[in-house]
Short mmCIF file of C-alpha atoms and ligand atoms in Angstrom, two decimals:
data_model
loop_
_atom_site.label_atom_id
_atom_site.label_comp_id
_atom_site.label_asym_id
_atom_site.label_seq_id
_atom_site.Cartn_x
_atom_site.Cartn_y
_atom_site.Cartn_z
CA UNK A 28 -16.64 3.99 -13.69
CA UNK A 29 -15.16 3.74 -10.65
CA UNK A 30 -10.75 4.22 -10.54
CA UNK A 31 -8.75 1.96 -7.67
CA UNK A 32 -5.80 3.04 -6.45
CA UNK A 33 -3.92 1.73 -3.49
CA UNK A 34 -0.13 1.00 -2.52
CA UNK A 35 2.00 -0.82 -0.32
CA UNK A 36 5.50 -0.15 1.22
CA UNK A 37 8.04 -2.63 0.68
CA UNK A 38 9.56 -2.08 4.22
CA UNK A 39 9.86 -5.37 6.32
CA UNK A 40 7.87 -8.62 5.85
CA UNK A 41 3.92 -8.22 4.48
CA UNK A 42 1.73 -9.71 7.23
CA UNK A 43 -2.00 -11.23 7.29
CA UNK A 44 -2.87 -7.38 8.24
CA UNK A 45 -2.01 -6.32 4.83
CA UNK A 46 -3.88 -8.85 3.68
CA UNK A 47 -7.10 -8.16 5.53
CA UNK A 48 -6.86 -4.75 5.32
CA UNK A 49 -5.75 -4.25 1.83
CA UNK A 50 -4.89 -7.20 -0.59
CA UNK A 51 -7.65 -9.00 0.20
CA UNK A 52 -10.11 -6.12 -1.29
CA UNK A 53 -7.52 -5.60 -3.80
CA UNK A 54 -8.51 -8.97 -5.69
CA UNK A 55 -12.28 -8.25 -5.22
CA UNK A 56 -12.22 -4.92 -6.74
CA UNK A 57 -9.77 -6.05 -9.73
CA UNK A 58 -13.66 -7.42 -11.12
CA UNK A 59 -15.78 -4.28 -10.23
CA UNK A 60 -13.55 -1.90 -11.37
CA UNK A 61 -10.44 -0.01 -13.17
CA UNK A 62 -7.86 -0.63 -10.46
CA UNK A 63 -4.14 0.32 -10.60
CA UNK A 64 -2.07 -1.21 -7.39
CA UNK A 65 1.30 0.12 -7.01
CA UNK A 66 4.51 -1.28 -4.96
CA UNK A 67 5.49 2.55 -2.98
CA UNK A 68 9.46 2.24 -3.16
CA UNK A 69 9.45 5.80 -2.66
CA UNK A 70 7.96 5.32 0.61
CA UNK A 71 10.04 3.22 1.74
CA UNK A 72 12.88 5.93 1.64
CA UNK A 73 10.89 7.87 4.44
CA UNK A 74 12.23 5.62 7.29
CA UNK A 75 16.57 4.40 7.40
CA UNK A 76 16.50 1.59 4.73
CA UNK A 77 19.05 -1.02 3.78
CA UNK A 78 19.91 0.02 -0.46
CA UNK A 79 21.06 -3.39 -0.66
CA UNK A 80 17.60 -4.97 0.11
CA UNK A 81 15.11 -2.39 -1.34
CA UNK A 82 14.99 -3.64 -4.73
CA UNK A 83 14.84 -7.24 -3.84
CA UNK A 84 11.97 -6.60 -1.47
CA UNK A 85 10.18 -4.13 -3.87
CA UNK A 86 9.96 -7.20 -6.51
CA UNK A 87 9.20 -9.27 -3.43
CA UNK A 88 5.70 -7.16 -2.89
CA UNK A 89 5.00 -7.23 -6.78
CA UNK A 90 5.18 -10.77 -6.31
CA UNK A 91 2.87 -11.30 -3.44
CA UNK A 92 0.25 -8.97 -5.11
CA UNK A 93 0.18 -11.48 -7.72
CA UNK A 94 0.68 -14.45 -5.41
CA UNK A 95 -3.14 -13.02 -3.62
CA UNK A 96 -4.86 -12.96 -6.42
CA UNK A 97 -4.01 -9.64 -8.75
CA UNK A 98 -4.06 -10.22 -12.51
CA UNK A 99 -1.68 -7.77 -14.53
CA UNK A 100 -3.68 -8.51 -17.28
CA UNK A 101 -6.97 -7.10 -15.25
CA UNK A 102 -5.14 -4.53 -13.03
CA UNK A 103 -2.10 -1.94 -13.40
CA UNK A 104 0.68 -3.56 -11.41
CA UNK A 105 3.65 -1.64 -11.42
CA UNK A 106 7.09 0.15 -9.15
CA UNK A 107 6.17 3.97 -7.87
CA UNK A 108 9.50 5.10 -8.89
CA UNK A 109 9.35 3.54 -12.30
CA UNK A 110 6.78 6.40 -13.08
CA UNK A 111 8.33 9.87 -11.81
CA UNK A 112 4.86 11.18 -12.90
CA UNK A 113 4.28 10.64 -9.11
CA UNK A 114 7.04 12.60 -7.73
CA UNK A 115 6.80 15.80 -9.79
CA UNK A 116 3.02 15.58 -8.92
CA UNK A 117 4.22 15.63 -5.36
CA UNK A 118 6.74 18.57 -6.08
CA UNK A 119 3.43 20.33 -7.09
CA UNK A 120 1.16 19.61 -4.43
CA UNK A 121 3.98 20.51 -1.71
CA UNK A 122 2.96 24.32 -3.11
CA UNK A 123 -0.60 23.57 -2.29
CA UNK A 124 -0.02 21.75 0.67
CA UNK A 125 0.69 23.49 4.46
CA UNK A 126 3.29 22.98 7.10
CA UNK A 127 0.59 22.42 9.54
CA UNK A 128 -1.53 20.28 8.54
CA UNK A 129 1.20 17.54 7.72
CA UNK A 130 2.31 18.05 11.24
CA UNK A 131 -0.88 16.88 12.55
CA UNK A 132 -0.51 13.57 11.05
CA UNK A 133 -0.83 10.96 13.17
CA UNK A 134 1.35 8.55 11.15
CA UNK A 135 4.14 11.56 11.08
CA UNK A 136 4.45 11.84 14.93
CA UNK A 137 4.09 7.86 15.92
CA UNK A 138 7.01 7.42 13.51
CA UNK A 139 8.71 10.35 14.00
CA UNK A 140 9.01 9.76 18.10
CA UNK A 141 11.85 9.05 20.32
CA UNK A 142 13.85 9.31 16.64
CA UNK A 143 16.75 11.68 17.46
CA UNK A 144 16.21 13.43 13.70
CA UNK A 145 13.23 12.78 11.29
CA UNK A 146 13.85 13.03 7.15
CA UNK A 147 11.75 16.09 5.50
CA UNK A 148 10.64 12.81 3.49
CA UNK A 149 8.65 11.27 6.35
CA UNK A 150 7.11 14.54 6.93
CA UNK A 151 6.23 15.02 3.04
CA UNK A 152 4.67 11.19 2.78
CA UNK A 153 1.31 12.16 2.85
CA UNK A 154 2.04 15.11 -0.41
CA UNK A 155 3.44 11.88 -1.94
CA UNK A 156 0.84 9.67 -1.54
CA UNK A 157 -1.93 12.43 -2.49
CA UNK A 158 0.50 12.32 -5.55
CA UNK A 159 -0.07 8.78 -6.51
CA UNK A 160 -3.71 8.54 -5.65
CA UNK A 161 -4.55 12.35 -7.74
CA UNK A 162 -2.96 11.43 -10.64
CA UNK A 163 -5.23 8.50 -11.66
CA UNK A 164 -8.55 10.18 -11.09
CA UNK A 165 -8.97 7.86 -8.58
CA UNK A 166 -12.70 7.63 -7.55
CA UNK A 167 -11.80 4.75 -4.05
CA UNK A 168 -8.61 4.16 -1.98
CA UNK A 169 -9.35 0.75 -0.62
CA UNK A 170 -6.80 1.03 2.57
CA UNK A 171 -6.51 0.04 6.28
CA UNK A 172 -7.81 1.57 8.84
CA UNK A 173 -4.55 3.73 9.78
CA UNK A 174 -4.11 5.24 6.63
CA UNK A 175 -7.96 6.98 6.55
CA UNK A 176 -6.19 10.51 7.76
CA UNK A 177 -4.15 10.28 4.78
CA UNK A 178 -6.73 10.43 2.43
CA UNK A 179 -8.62 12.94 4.12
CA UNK A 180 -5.32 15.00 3.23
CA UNK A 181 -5.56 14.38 -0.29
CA UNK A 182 -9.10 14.62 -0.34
CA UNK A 183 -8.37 18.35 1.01
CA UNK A 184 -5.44 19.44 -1.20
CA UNK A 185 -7.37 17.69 -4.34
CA UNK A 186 -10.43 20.36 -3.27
CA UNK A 187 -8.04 22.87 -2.79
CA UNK A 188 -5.67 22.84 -6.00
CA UNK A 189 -9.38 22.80 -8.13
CA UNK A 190 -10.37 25.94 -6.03
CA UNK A 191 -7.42 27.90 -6.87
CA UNK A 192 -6.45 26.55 -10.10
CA UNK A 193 -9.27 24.71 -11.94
CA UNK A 194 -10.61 21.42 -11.67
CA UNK A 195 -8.03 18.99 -12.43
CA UNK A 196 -8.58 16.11 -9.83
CA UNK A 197 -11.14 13.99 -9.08
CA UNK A 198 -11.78 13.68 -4.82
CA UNK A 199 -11.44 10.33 -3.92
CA UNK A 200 -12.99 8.71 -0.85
CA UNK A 201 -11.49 5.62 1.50
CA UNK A 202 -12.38 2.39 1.44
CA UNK A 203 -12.08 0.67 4.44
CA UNK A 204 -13.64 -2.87 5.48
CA UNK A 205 -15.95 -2.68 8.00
CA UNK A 206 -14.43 -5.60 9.53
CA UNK A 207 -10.76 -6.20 9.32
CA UNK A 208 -9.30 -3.26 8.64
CA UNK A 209 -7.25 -2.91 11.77
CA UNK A 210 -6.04 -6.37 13.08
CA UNK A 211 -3.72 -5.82 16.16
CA UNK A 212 -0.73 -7.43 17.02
CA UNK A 213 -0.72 -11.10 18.11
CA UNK A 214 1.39 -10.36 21.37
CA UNK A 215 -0.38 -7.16 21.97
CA UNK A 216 -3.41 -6.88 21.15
CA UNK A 217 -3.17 -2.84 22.28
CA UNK A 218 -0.87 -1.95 19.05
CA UNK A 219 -1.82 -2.67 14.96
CA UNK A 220 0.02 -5.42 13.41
CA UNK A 221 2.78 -3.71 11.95
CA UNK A 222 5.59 -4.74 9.05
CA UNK A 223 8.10 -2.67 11.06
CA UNK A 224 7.57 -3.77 14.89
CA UNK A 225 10.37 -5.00 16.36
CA UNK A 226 8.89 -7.95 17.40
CA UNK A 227 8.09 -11.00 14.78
CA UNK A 228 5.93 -12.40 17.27
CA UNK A 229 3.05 -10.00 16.86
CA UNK A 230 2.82 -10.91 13.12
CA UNK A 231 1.99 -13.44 10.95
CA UNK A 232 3.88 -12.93 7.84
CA UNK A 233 2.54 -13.59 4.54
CA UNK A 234 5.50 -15.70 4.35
CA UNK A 235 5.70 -17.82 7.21
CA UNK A 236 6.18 -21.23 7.00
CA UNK A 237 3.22 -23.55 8.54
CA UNK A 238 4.84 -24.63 11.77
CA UNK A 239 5.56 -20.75 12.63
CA UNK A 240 2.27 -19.67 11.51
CA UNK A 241 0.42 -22.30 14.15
CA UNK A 242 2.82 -21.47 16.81
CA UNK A 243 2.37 -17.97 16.19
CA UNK A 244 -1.08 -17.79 16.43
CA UNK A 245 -1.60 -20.55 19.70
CA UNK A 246 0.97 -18.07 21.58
CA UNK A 247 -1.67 -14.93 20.77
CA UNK A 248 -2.40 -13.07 23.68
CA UNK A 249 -6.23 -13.42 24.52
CA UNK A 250 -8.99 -10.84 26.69
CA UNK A 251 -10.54 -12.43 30.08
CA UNK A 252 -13.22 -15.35 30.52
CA UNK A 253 -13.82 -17.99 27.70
CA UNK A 254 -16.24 -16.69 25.80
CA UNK A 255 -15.23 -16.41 21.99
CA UNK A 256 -17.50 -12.98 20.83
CA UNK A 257 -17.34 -10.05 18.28
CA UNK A 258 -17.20 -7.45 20.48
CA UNK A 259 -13.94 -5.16 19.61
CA UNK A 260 -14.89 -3.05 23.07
CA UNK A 261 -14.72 -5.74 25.88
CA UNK A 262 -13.03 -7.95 23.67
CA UNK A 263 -10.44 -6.30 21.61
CA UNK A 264 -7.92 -9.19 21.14
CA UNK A 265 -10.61 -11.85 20.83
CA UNK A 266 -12.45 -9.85 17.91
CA UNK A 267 -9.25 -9.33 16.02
CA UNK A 268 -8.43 -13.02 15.93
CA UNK A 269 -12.19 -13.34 14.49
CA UNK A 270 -11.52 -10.39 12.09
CA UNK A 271 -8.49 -12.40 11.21
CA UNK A 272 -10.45 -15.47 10.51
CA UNK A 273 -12.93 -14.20 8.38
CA UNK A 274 -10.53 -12.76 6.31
CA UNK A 275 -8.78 -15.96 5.62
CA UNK A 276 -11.16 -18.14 5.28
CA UNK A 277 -13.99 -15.34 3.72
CA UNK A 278 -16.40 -16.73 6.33
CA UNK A 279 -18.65 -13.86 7.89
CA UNK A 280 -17.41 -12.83 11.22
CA UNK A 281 -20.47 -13.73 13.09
CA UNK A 282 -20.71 -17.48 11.90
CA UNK A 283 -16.91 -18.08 12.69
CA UNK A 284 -18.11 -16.49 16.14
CA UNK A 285 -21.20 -18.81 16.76
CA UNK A 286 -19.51 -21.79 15.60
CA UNK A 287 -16.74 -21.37 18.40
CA UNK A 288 -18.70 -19.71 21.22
CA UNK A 289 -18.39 -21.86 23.87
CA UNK A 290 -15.55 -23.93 21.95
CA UNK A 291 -12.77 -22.20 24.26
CA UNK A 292 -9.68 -20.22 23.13
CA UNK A 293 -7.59 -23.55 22.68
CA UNK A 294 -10.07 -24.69 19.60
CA UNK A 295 -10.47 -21.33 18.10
CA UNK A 296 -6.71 -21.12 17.88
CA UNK A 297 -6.15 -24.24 16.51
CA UNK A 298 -9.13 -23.80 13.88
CA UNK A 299 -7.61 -20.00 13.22
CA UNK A 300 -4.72 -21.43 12.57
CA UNK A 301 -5.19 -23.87 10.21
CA UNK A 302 -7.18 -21.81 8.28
CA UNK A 303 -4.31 -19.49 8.09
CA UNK A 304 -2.16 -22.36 7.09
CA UNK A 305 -4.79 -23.22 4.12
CA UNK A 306 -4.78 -19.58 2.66
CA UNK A 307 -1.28 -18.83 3.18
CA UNK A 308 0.55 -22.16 1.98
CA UNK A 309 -0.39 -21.58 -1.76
CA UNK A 310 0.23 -17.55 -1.68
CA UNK A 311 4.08 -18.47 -0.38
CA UNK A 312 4.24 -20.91 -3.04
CA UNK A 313 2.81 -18.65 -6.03
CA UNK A 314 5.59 -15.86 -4.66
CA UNK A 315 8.45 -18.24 -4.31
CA UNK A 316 8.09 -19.70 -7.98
CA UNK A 317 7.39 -15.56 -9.55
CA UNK A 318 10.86 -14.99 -7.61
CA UNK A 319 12.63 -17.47 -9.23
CA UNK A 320 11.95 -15.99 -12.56
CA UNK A 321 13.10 -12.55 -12.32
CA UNK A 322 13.02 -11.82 -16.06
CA UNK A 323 9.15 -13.09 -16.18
CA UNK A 324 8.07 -10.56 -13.16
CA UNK A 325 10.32 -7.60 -14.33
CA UNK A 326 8.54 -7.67 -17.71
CA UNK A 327 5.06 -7.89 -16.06
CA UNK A 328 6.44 -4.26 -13.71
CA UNK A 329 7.69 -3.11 -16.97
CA UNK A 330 4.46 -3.26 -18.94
CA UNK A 331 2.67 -1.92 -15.81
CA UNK A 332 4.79 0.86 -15.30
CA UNK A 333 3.89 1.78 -19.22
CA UNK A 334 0.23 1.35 -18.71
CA UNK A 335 0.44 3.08 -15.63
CA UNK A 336 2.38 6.11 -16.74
CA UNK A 337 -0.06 6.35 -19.94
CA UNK A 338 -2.89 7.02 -17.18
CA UNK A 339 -1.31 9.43 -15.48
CA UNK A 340 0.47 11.93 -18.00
CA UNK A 341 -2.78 13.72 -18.82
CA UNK A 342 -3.33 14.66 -15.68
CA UNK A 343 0.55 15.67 -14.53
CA UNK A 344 0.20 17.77 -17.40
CA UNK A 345 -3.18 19.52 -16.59
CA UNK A 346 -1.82 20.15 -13.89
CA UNK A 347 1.63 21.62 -14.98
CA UNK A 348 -0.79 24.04 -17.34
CA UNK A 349 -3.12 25.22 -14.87
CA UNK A 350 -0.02 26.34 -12.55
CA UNK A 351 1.55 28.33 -15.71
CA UNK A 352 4.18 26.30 -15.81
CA UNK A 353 6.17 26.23 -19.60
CA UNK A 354 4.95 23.66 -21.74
CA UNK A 355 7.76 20.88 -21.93
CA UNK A 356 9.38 21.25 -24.69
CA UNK A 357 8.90 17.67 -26.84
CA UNK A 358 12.73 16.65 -26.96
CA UNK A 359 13.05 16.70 -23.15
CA UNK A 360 10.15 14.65 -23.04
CA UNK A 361 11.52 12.25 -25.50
CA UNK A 362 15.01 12.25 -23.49
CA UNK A 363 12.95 11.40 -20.68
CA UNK A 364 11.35 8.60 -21.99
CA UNK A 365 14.66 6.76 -23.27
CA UNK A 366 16.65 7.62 -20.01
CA UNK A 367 13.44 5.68 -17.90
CA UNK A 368 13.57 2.54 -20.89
CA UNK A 369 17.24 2.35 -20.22
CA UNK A 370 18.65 3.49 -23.63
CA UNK A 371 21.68 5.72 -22.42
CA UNK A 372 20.54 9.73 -22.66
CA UNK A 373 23.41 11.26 -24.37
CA UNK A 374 25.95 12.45 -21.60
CA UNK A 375 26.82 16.61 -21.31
CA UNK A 376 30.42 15.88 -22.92
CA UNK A 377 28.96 14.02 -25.93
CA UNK A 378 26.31 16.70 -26.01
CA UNK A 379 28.97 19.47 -25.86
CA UNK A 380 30.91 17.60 -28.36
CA UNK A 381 28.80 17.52 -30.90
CA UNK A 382 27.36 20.67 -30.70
CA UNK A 383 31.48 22.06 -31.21
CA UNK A 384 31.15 19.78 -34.18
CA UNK A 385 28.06 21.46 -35.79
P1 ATP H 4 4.32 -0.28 9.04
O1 ATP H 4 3.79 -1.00 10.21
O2 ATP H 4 5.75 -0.47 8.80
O3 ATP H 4 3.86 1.14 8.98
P2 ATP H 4 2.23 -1.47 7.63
O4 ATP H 4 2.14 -2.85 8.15
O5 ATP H 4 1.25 -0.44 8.14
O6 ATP H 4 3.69 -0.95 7.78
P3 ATP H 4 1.83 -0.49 4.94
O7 ATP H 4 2.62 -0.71 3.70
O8 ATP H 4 2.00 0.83 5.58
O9 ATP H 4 2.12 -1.58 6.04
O10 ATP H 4 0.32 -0.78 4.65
C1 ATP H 4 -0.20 -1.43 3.53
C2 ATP H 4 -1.71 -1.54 3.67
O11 ATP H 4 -2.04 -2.45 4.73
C3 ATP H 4 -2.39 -0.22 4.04
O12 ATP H 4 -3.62 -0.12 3.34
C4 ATP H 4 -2.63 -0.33 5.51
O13 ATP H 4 -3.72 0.44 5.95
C5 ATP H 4 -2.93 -1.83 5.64
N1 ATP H 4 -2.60 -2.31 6.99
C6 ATP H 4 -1.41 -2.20 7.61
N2 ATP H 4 -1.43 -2.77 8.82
C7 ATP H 4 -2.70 -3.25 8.98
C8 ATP H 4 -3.36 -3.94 10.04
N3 ATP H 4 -2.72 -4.24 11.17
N4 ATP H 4 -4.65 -4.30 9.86
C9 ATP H 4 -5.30 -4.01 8.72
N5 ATP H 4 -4.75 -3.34 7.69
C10 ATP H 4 -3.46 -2.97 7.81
N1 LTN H 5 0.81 5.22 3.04
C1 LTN H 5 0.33 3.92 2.64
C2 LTN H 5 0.99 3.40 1.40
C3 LTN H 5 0.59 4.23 0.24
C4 LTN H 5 -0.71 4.30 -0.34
C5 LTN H 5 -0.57 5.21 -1.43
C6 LTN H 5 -1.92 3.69 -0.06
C7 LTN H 5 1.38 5.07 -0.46
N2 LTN H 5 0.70 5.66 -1.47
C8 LTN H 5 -1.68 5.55 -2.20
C9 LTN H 5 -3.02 4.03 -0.85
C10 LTN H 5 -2.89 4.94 -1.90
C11 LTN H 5 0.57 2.95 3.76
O1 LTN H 5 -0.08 1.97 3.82
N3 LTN H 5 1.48 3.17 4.64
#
């Protein structure tokens, strides 16, 4: 059977490049396979953050996973930090994993430039993502095209803990659209769409209201002549509005192309548009009205998080065993498991307390 896993970052405002990259073959696979989707909050430490928005905007992306399409009865939806199966699993891949070949990430350095001091965090991402993928057994990582280094990493420490230790993970491969999977930014068509660019023109947010979604898109910067073609070479900007198109309106790239060939740049925008419109109305709507019940999409997170950590306990402690780590003894792991459902863990002076008493 084949095991989905994917994640997004709730840093900044989810754009139609998340959705063509990833959500969008997020709500396919939900019917082919086992899939577990996961909102990274731990990610999102990796770069300056504001505390006072992260949790809002982590329920935010929970919301617009279900918004596109993902059923929490079908898939595991839940928070990365509500399972800290994921960072001990990174703790124990950092062992496995080498200085240098995190430094060669591409991700690492873009991010990492002109900063005047990087966090060890933004360096360790990729450990913690090979976390979260390894522990499911995850057989495909449906991602964009930017994150396909990343799980060549994980696909290498996965091969190398088995080597040394035993086999305890499954190598998983990418899965990346061949069309779609890197749709560049409206007002430059030479840099990826990106939640964190400074500029809001370059993306259209998930979010956007109609009027800012067609003005968005007629403003896109476009390649020479008037031809509209699929040709991401001598047409980079042109092909990525196409890409763009087929993924909202799940037309095939070539008979959006045809159909506006000689049409000019004018129609195809305003046709683009409105089909961006059409998709994108109802998803703001579906996330607005999950928003305004908290309670509703806090229980849905909570019963993911449970399925999810169910999953991946078997393998954090395979893991744990074939390192020779001491078994955990079964109170701490009971302690554990009322400190995450919020029953208070009984504090060091009430411990101390009553162990004077007895
Ligand atoms: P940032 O720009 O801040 O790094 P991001 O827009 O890349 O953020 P992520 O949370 O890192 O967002 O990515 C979520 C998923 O969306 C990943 O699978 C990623 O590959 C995909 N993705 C991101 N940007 C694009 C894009 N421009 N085109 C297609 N897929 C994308
Ligand atoms: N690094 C990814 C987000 C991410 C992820 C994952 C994706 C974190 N953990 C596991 C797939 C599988 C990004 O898009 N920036």
């Amino acid at each position: 059977m084949m095991r989905v896993f994917s994640g997004i970052q709730p840093t900044g405002t989810l754009h139609v490049g998340n959705y063509s990259g990833a959500l969008r073959q997020f709500v396919r696979l939900q019917h082919e396979a086992e899939c577990v989707f996961c909102v990274v909050d731990l990610h999102a430490l990796t770069l300056p953050h504001d505390p006072s928005r992260l949790a809002h905007d982590s329920r935010s992306v929970a919301a617009l996973y279900l918004a596109c399409g993902i059923d929490p009865e079908r898939a595991v939806l839940f928070i990365q930090s509500h399972v800290p199966a994921h960072s001990e699993l990174a703790w124990l891949l950092n062992c496995t994993a080498q200085t240098g070949e995190l430094g060669r990430m591409t991700q690492y350095k873009d991010k990492g430039r002109g900063r005047q001091s990087v966090s060890v965090g933004l360096f360790d991402y990729p450990v913690l993502m090979a976390a979260d993928i390894l522990l499911y057994g995850t057989t495909h990582v449906p991602v964009g095209d930017d994150q396909r280094q990343h799980v060549e990493l994980t696909r290498d420490l996965a091969e190398r803990f088995n080597r040394r230790y035993g086999e305890v993970f499954v190598v998983p491969q990418a899965m990346i659209p061949p069309v779609g999977a890197r749709i560049m930014a409206l007002d430059n068509p030479a840099a990826k769409m990106s939640k964190s660019a400074d500029s809001d023109a370059g993306r259209i947010a998930l979010l956007d209201p109609p009027d800012r979604i067609r003005q968005k898109v007629m403003r896109a910067v476009t390649d020479s002549g008037t031809e509209v073609r699929y040709d991401p070479a001598e047409k980079p900007a042109v092909s990525s509005l196409l890409a763009l198109f087929a993924a909202l309106s799940d037309e095939p790239v070539e008979a959006i192309a045809a159909r506006y060939r000689t049409a000019g740049y004018g129609a195809f925008k305003r046709a683009l548009a409105e089909a961006a419109v059409e998709r994108l109305a109802p998803i703001r709507e579906r996330h607005d009205a999950l928003m305004a019940d908290p309670a509703g999409l806090d229980r849905i997170l909570r019963r993911g998080a449970e399925r999810a950590e169910a999953l991946a306990l078997p393998r954090l402690r395979a893991a744990r065993d074939r390192l020779g780590l001491m078994p955990r003894p079964a109170a701490t792991a009971e302690r554990l498991a009322a400190a995450q459902s919020g029953e208070a863990a009984p504090s060091a002076a009430a411990q101390g307390a009553a162990a004077r008493r007895t």
